[in-house]
Each structure stands twice: as C-alpha cells, then as structure tokens.
C-alpha atoms as a printed R data frame, in Angstrom:
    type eleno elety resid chain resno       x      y       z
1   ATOM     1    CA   UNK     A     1 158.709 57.316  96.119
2   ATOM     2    CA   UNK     A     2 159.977 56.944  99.660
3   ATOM     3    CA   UNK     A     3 160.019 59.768 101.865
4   ATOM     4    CA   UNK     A     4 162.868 61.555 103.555
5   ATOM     5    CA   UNK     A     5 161.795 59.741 107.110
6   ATOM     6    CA   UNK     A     6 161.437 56.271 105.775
7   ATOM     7    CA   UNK     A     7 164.870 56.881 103.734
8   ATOM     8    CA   UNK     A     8 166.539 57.697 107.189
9   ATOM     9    CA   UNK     A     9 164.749 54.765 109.129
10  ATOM    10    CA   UNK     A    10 166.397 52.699 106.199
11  ATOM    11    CA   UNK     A    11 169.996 54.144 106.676
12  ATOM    12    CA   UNK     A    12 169.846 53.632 110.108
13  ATOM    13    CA   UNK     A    13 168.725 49.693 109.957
14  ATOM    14    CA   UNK     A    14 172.080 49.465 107.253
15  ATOM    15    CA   UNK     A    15 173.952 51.164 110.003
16  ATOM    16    CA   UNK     A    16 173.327 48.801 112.337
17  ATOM    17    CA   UNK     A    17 173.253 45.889 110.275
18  ATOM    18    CA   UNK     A    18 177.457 46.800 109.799
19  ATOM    19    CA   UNK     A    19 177.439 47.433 113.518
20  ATOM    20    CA   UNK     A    20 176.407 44.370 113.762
21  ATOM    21    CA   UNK     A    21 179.129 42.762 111.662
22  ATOM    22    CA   UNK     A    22 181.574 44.642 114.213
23  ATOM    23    CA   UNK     A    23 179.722 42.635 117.128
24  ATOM    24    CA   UNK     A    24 179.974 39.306 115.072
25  ATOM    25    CA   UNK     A    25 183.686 39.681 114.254
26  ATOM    26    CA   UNK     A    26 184.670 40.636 117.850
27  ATOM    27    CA   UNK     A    27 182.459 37.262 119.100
28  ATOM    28    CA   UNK     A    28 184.752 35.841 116.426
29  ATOM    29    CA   UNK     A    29 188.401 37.001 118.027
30  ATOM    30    CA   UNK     A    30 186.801 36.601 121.669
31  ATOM    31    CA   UNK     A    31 185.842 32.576 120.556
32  ATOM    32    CA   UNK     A    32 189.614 32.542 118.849
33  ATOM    33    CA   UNK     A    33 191.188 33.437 122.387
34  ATOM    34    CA   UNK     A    34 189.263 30.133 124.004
35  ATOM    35    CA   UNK     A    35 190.350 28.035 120.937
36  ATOM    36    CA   UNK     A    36 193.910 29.348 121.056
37  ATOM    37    CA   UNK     A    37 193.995 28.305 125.207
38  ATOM    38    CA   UNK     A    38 192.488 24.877 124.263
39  ATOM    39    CA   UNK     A    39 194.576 23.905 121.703
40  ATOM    40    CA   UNK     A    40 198.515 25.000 122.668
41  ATOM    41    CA   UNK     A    41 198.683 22.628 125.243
42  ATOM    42    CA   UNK     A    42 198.700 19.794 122.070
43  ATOM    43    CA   UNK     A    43 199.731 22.131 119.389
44  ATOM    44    CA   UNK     A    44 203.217 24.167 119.746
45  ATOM    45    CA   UNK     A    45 201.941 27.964 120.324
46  ATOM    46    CA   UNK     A    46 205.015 29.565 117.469
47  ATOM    47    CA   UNK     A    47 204.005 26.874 115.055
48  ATOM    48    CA   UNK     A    48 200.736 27.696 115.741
49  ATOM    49    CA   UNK     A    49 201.105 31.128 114.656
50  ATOM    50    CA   UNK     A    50 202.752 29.579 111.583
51  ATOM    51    CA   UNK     A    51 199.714 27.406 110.215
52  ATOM    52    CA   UNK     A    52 197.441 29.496 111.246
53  ATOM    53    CA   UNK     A    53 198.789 32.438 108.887
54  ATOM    54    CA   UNK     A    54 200.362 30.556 106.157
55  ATOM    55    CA   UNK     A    55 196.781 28.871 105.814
56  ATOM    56    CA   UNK     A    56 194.953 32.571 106.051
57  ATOM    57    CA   UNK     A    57 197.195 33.944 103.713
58  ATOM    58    CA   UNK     A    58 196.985 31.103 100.759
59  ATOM    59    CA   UNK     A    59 193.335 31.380 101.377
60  ATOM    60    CA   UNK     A    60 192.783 34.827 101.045
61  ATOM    61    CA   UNK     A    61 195.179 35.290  98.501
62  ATOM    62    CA   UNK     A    62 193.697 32.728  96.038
63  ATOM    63    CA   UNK     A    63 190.190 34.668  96.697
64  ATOM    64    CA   UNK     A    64 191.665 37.686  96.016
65  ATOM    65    CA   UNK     A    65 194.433 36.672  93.481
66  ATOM    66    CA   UNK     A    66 193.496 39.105  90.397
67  ATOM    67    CA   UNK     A    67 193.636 41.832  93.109
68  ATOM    68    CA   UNK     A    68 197.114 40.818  94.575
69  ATOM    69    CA   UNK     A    69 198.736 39.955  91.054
70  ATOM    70    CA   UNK     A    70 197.476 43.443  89.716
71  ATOM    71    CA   UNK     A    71 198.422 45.850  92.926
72  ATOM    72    CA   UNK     A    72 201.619 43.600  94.308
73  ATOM    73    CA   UNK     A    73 205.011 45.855  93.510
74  ATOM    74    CA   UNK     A    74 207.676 46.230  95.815
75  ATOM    75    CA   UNK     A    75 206.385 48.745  98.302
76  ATOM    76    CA   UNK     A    76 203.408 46.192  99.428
77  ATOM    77    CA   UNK     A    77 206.257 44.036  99.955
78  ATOM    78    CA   UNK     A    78 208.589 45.625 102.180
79  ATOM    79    CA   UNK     A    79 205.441 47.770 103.761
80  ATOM    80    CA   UNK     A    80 203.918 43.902 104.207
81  ATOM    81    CA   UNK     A    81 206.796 42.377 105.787
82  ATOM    82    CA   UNK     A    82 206.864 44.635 108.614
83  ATOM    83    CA   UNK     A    83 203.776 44.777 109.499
84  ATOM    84    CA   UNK     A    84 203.792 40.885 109.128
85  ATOM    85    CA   UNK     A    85 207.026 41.067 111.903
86  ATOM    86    CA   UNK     A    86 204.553 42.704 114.132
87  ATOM    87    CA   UNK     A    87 201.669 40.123 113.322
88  ATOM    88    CA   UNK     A    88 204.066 37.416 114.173
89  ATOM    89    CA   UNK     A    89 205.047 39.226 117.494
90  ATOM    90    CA   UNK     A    90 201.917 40.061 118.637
91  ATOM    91    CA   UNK     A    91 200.661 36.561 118.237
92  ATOM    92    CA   UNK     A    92 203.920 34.642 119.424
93  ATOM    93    CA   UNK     A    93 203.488 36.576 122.568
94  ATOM    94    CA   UNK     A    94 199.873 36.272 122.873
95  ATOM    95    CA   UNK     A    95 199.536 32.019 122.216
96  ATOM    96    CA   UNK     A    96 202.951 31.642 124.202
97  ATOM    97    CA   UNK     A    97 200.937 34.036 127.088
98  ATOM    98    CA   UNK     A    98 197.691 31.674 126.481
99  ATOM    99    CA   UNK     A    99 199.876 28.666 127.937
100 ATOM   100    CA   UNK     A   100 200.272 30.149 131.579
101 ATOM   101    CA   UNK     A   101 197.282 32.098 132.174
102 ATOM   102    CA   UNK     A   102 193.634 32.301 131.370
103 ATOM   103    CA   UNK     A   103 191.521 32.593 128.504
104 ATOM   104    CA   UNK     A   104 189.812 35.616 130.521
105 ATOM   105    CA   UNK     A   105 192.616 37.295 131.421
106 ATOM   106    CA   UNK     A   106 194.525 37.354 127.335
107 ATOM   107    CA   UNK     A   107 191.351 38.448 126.655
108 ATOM   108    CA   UNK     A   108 191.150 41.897 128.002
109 ATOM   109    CA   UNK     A   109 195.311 42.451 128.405
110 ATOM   110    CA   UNK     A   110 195.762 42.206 124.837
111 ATOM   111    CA   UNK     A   111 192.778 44.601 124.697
112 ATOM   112    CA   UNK     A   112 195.191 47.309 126.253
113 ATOM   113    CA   UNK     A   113 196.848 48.194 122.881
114 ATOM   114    CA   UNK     A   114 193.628 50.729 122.332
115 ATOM   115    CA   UNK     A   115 195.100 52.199 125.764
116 ATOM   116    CA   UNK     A   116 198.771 51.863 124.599
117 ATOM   117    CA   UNK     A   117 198.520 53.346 121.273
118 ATOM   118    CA   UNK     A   118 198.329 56.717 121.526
119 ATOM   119    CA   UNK     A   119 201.477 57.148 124.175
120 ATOM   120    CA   UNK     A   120 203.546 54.921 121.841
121 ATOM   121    CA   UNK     A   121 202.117 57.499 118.667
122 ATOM   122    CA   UNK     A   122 203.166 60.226 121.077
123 ATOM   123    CA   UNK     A   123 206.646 58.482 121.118
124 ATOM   124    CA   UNK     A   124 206.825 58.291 117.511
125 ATOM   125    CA   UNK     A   125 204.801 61.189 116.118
126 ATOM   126    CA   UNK     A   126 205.388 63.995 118.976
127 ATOM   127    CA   UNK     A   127 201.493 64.154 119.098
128 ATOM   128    CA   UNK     A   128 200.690 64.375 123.006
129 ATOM   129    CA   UNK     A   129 198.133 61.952 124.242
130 ATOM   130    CA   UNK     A   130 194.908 63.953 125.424
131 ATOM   131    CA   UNK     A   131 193.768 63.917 128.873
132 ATOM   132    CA   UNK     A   132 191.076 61.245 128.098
133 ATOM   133    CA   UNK     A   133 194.725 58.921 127.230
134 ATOM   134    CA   UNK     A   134 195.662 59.971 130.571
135 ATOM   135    CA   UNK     A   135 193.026 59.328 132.161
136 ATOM   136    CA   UNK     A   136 192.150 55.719 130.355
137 ATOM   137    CA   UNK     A   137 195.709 54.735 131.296
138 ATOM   138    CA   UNK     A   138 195.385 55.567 135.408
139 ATOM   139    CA   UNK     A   139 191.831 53.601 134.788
140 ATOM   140    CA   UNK     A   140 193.310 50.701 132.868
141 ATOM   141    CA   UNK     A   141 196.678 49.784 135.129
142 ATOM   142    CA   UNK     A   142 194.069 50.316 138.263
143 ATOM   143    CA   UNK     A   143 192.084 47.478 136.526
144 ATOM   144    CA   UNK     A   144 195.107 45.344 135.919
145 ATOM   145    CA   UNK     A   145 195.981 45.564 139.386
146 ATOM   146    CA   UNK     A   146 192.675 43.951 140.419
147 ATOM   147    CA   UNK     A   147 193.389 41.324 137.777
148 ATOM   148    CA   UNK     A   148 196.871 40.939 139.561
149 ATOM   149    CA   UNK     A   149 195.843 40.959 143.016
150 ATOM   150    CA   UNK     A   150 195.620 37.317 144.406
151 ATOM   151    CA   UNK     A   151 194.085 37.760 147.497
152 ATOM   152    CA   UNK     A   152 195.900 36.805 150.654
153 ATOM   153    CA   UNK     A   153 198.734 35.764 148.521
154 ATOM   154    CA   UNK     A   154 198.873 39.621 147.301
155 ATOM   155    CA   UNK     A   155 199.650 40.913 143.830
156 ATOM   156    CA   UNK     A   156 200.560 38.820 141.158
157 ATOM   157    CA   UNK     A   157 200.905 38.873 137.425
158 ATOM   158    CA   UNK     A   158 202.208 35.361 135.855
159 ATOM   159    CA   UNK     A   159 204.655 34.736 133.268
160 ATOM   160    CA   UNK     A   160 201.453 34.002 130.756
161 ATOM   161    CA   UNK     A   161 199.508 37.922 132.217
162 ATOM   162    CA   UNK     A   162 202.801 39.628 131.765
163 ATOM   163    CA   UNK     A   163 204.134 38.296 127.687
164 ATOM   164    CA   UNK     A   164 200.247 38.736 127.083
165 ATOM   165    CA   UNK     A   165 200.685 42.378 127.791
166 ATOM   166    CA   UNK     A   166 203.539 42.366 125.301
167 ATOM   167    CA   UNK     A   167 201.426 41.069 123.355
168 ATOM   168    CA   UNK     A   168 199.440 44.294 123.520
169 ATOM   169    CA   UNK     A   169 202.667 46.555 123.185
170 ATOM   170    CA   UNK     A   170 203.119 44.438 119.349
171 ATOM   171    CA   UNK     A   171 199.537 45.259 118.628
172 ATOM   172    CA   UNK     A   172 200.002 48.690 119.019
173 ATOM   173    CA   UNK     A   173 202.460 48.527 116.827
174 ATOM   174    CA   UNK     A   174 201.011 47.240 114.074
175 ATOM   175    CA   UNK     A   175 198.400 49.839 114.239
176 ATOM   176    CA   UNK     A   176 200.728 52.679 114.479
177 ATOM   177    CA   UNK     A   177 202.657 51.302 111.633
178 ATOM   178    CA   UNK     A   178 199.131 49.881 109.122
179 ATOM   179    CA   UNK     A   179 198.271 53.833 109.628
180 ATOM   180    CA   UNK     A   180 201.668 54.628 108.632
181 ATOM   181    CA   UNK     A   181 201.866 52.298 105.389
182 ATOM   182    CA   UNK     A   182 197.980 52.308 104.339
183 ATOM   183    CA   UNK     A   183 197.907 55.208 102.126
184 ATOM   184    CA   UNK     A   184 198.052 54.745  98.590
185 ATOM   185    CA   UNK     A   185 198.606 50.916  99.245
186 ATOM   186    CA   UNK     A   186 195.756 47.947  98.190
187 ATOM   187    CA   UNK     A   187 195.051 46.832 101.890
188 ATOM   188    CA   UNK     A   188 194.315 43.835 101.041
189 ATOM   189    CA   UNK     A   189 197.279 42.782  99.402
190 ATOM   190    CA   UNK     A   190 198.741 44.317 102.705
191 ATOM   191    CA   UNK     A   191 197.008 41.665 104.910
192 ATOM   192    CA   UNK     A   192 198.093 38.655 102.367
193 ATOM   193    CA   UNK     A   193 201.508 39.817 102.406
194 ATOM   194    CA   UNK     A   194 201.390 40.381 106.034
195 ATOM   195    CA   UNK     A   195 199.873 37.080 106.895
196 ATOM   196    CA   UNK     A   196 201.995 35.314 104.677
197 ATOM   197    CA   UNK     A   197 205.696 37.368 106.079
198 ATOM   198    CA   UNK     A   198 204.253 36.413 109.520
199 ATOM   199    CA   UNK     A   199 202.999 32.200 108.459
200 ATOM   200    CA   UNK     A   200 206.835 31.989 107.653
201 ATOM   201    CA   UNK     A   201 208.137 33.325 110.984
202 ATOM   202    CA   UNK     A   202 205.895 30.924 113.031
203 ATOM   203    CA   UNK     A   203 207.455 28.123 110.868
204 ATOM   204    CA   UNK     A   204 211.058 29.413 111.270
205 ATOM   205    CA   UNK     A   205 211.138 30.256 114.619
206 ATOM   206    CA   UNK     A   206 208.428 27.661 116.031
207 ATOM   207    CA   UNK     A   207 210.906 24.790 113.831
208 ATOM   208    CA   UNK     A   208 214.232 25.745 115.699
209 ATOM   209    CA   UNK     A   209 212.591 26.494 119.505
210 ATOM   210    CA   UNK     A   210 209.402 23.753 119.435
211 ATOM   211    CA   UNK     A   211 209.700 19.862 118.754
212 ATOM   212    CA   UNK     A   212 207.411 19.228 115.298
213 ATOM   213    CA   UNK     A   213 203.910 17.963 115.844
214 ATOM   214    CA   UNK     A   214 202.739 14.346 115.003
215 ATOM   215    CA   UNK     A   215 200.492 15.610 112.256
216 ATOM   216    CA   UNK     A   216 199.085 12.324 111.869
217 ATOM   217    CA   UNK     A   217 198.352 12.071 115.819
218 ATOM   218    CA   UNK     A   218 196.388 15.533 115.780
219 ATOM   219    CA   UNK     A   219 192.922 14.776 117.411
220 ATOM   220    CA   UNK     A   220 190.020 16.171 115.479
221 ATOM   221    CA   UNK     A   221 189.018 18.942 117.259
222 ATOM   222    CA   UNK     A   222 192.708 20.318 117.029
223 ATOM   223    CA   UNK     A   223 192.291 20.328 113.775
224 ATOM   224    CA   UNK     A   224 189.033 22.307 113.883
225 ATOM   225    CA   UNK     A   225 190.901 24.361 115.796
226 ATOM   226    CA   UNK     A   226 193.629 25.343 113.147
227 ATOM   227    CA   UNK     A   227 190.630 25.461 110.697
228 ATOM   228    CA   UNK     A   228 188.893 27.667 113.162
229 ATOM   229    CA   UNK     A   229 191.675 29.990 113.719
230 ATOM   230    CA   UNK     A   230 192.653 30.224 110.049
231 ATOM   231    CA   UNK     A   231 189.868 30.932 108.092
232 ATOM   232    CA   UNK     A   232 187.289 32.528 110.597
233 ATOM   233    CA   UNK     A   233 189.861 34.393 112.991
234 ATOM   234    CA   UNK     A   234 191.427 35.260 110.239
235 ATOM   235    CA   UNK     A   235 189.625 35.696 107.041
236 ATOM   236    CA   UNK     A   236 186.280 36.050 107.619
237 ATOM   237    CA   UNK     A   237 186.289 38.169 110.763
238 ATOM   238    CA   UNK     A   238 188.677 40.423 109.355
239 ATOM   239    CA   UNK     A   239 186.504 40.763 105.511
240 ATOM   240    CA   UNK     A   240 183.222 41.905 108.123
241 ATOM   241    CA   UNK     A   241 185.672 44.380 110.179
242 ATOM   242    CA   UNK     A   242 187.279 45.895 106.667
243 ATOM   243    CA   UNK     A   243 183.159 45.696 105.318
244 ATOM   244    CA   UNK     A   244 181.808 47.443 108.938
245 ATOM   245    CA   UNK     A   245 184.950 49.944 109.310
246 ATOM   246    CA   UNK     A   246 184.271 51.510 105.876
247 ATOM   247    CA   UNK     A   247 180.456 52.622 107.228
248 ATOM   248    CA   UNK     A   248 180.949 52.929 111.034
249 ATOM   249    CA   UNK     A   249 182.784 56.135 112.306
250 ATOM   250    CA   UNK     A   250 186.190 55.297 114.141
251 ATOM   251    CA   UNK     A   251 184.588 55.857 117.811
252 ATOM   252    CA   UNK     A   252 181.588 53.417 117.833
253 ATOM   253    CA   UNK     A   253 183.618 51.057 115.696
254 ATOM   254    CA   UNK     A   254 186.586 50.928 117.957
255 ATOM   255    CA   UNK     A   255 183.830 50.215 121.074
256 ATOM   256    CA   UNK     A   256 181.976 47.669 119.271
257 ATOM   257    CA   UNK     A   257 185.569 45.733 118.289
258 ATOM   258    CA   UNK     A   258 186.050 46.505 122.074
259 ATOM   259    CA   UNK     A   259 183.753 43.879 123.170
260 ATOM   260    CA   UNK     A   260 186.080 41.026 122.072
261 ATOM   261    CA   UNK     A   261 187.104 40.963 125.410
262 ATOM   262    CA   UNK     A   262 183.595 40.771 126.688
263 ATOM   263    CA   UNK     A   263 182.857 37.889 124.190
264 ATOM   264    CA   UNK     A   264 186.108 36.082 125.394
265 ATOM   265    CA   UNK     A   265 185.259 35.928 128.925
266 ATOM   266    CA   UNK     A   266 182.092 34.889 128.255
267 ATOM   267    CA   UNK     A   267 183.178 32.009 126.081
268 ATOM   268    CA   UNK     A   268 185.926 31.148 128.443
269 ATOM   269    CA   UNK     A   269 183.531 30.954 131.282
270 ATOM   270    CA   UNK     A   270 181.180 28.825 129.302
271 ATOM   271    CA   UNK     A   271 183.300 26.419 127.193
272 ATOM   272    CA   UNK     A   272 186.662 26.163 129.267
273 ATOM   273    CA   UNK     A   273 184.730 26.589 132.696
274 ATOM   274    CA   UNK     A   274 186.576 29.743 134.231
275 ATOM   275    CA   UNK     A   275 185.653 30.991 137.130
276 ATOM   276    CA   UNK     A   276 185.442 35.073 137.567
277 ATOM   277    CA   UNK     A   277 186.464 36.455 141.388
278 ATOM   278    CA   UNK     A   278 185.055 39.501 142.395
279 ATOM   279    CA   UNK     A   279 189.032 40.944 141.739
280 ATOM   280    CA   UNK     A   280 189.215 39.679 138.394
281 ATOM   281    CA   UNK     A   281 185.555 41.308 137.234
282 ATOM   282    CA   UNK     A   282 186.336 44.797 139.150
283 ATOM   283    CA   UNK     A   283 189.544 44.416 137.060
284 ATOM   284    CA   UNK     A   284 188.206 43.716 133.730
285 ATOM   285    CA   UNK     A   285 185.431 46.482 134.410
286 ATOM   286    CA   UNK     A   286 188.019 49.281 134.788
287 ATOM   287    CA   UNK     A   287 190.042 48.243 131.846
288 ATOM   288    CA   UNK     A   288 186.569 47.702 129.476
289 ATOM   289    CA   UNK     A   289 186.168 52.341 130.982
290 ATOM   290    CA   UNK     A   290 189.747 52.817 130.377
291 ATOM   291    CA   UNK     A   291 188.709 51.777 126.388
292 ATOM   292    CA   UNK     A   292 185.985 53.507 126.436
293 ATOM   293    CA   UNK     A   293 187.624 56.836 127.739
294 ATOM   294    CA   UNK     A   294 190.278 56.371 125.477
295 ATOM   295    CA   UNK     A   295 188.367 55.850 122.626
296 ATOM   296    CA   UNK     A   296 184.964 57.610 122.835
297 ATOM   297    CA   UNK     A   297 185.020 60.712 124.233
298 ATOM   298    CA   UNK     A   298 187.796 61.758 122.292
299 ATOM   299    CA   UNK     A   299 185.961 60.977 119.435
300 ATOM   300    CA   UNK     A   300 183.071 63.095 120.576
301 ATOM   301    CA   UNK     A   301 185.171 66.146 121.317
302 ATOM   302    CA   UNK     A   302 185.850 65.535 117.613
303 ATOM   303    CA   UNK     A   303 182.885 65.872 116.375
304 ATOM   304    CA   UNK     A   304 181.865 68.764 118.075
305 ATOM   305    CA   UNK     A   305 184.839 70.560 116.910
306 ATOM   306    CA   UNK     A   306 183.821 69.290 113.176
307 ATOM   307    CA   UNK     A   307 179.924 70.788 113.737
308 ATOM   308    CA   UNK     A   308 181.008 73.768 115.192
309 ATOM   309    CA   UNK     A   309 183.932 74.501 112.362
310 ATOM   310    CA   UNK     A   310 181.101 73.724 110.090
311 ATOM   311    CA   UNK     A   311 178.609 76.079 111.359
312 ATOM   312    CA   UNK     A   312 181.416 78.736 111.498
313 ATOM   313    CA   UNK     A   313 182.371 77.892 107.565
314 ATOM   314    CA   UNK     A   314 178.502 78.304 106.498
315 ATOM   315    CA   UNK     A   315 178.753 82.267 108.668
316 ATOM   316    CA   UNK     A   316 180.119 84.951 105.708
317 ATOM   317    CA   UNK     A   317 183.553 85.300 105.924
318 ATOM   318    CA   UNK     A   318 185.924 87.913 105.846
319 ATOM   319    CA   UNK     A   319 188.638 87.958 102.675
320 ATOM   320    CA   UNK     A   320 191.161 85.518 103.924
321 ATOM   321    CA   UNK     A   321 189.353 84.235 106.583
322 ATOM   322    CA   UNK     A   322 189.784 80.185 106.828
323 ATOM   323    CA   UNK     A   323 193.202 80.512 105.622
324 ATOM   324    CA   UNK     A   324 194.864 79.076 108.532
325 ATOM   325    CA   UNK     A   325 194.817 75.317 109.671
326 ATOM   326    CA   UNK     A   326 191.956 73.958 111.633
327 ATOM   327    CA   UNK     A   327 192.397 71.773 114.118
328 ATOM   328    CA   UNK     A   328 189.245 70.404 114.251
329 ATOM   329    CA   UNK     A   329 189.562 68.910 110.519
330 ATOM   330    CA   UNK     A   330 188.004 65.986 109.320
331 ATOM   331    CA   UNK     A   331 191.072 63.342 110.198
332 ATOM   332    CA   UNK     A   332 192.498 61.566 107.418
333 ATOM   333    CA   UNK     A   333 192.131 57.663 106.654
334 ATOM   334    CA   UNK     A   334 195.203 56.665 108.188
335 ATOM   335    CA   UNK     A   335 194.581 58.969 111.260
336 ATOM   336    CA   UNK     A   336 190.942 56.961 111.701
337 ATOM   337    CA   UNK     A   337 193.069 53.977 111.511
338 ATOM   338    CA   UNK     A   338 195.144 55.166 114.900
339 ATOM   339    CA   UNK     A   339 192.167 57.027 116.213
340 ATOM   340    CA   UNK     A   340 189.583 53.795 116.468
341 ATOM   341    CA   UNK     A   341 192.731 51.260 117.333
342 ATOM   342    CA   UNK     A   342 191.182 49.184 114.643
343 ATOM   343    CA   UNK     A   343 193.630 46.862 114.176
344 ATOM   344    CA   UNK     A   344 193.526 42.934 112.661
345 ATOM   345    CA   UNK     A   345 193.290 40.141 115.221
C-alpha cells in the first residue's frame, strides 16, 4: 500500500503533467499567431476566420455528436450565437491586425484582455476592480507605450497594433459573457455552436468585403496552415485547456495560458525572423507583470481569505454565528471562469 508521502509525490507529478498541457496549448495559440501572419497575406484574413471555424466546428462536432444531439435545445443556441459574434470579432480584428503589424506585437496586445476584463466586469457587474487591476493596468499601458515608441520617429501604434487591441476588448468579452452563459449549459456544445455561429460570419462578411480565393491556386503550406489553425488552434489546444482548467486552480492556470505571448515571440523571432528592440522587449516585459499582477496576486489574497475563513469555521461557534455572507467564499465556476481570464483562442 502506498504511503501518504508517495501518494502526494504522485498528485503533484499529475499536477504538473496538466500544467503542462496549459504550457503545450499556449505554445499552440503562440505558433497560431506566426501561422495567422504568414498566411493572410495569400489567404483573405475574414474568410480566414470563416474556414478556420466552420472546419473546427464540423470537426469537433462529429467527435462529439452524441453529446451535441443529446444536450443541444434552444438556450445553447441563442447562448452559442453570441458568444460565437464575439469569436468572430475577436478574430476578424486580430487576423485583419496580423496584416499591418507583427507577429510579436498581436501576440502580447491581444494578451491584454486578462488586463481588460475585470474593468469591463466592473462596467457590467458593478464589481470594482481591486487595486492589483489598477495597478496591472498603469503597468500594462506603460508597456504598450514602449511597444509604441519608435525611437527618433516618437510614439507610434499602427493601424495593425491598434484593431489588435480591439481585438483584446472582443476577447474580454467573450469571457465576461462564457462566465455569464456557462452554468447549467454542456460547454462543449457551447464551443461547437460558437465556432460554427462564428465559421458563418467569416463566410458572410469575408464574401461581401474580400475577393474569393483561387482554391485551386492555394500553395501547400497555406493549406497546412488552415489545417493548422483549424484543428490544433482550435480543437486540440482548446480539449488540453478544458482537460488542464478542470485540475489547475484559476491563478496558475491563467499564468501558464499567459505565456502564449511568450511562445509567440519566440516563434515569430525564429520562423518569421523578427527582430526584438530594446523598446519592444521593455514593452512586452511590463505587459507579461501587468498579467501577472492582475491575475496572481489576487488569486493569492484569495486563498488566504479561504484558509483563514476555514480555520475560523473549524473554532466553536457561537449560535448563529456564520450566518452572514463571507466574502472570502470559495468563487463559483463561472466566477473562476472571469477570475483566471481563461478564455478560448
């Protein structure tokens, strides 16, 4: 029989292993970002959006099909649909942003929705953003700032930096509004319906504003790409962050997804040959603390609150005592959901 310190060495190596699954599925969005940049210059960026969902959603649906025929009902629809008008959004703005600027750059603006999130919550909800929002938001536009400034030439954000950071603004949307219509729903029938809603906006929009591709005249690696986009960007890294989410607390998971950005630089330095100023790095530093202000040491106060309510609860009580609300409960699913700014990518 295995003792208690070799059951806790094991629980800690299956923690990590779905840490690591976080890691792989951020490497995963950060590659997506450098195969997005190198393939709208051939491949219209809406219509883009529109294979690359329509194919996600057929795929995951048919995997999943027994699942989506049994759960699918009317409020998966309409719930679906607008949180696949956000998906489309978010990802119009993001490959239409990936035509004007750099790989590096989408990369960690789009990562500015965990920054975003809770003043846009605060806008919707009347929850006020904590002092560690605060203070991740002074860090964060400090950092885009250094991304911005140009040198001689002063500050600058292009037309590609600036819908990329609207980009970020639909993102935090579709957080805000998954933790809003993720209770009591089948989340994956969520994402098929979502991916589907949002496959069919690419295709309408991207057919009346972009001329058609030459299917036939695609190279090969563009249609790696769209392969690439679909089923790993899509499918695959989202099935290890849904896997890795349900072990992971919000905090460390929200870091780990975090590193996307890190990933993306790194590939778009490697495969695209990017070059990093001194500017851009002191930029993408600050906004890499702003994410990690915003989203782990609010966690931590958390906890502590959780521990010390829970030391407090195990102290004999007084008739009534505990009858009022705590504000250091444990936070519902849909509150972990804002909390870690997981979000699909």
């Amino acid at each position: 029989m295995p003792s208690a310190s070799q059951h806790t060495d094991r629980s800690r190596t299956t923690l990590w292993g779905y840490k690591l699954m976080l890691l792989l599925a951020a490497a995963i969005w950060g590659m997506g970002t450098v195969v997005i940049k190198s393939t709208v210059d051939e491949f219209p960026p809406t219509l883009l959006v529109g294979v690359r969902f329509t194919a996600a959603g057929l795929l995951l649906g048919a995997v999943s099909w027994r699942r989506v025929r049994s759960a699918l009902d009317v409020g998966h629809v309409k719930a679906g649909a607008v949180l696949g008008l956000f998906v489309f959004l978010s990802y119009w703005a993001n490959s239409t942003g990936l035509a004007d600027t750099t790989a590096s750059n989408s990369s960690f603006l789009t990562t500015l929705y965990c920054v975003i999130i809770p003043f846009l919550g605060w806008a919707m909800t009347g929850v006020r953003p904590t002092r560690y929002n605060v203070a991740a938001a002074l860090v964060c536009i400090a950092g885009v700032g250094c991304v911005a400034y140009a040198g001689a030439s002063g500050f600058s954000l292009r037309f590609g930096d600036l819908i990329t950071l609207l980009s970020a603004v639909f993102l935090s949307f579709h957080v805000l509004f998954t933790a809003k219509y993720a209770p009591g729903r089948d989340m994956t029938v969520l994402t098929v319906v979502q991916f589907l809603v949002s496959g069919a906006l690419g295709f309408a929009v991207g057919g009346v504003t972009e001329p058609w591709p030459d299917w036939a005249a695609l190279s090969t690696d563009t249609w790696i790409s769209l392969g690439y986009l679909a089923v790993f960007a899509s499918c695959v890294a989202l099935l290890l962050q849904n896997l890795a989410v349900a072990k992971v607390p919000p905090a460390p998971a929200s870091l780990f997804l975090a590193t996307e950005s890190v990933f993306g630089v790194t590939f778009s330095i490697l495969f695209l040959g990017e070059s990093l100023t001194a500017s851009l790095f002191a930029g993408f530093v600050l906004i890499f603390a702003g994410i990690v202000i915003s989203e782990h040491f609010p966690q931590r106060m958390a906890q502590k609150g959780q521990k010390a309510t829970a030391g407090a609860s195990d102290a004999p009580q007084e008739p009534g005592a505990g009858c009022t609300d705590d504000p250091a409960r444990p936070t519902t699913e849909s509150e972990d959901i804002v909390e870690s700014g997981v979000s699909m990518r």
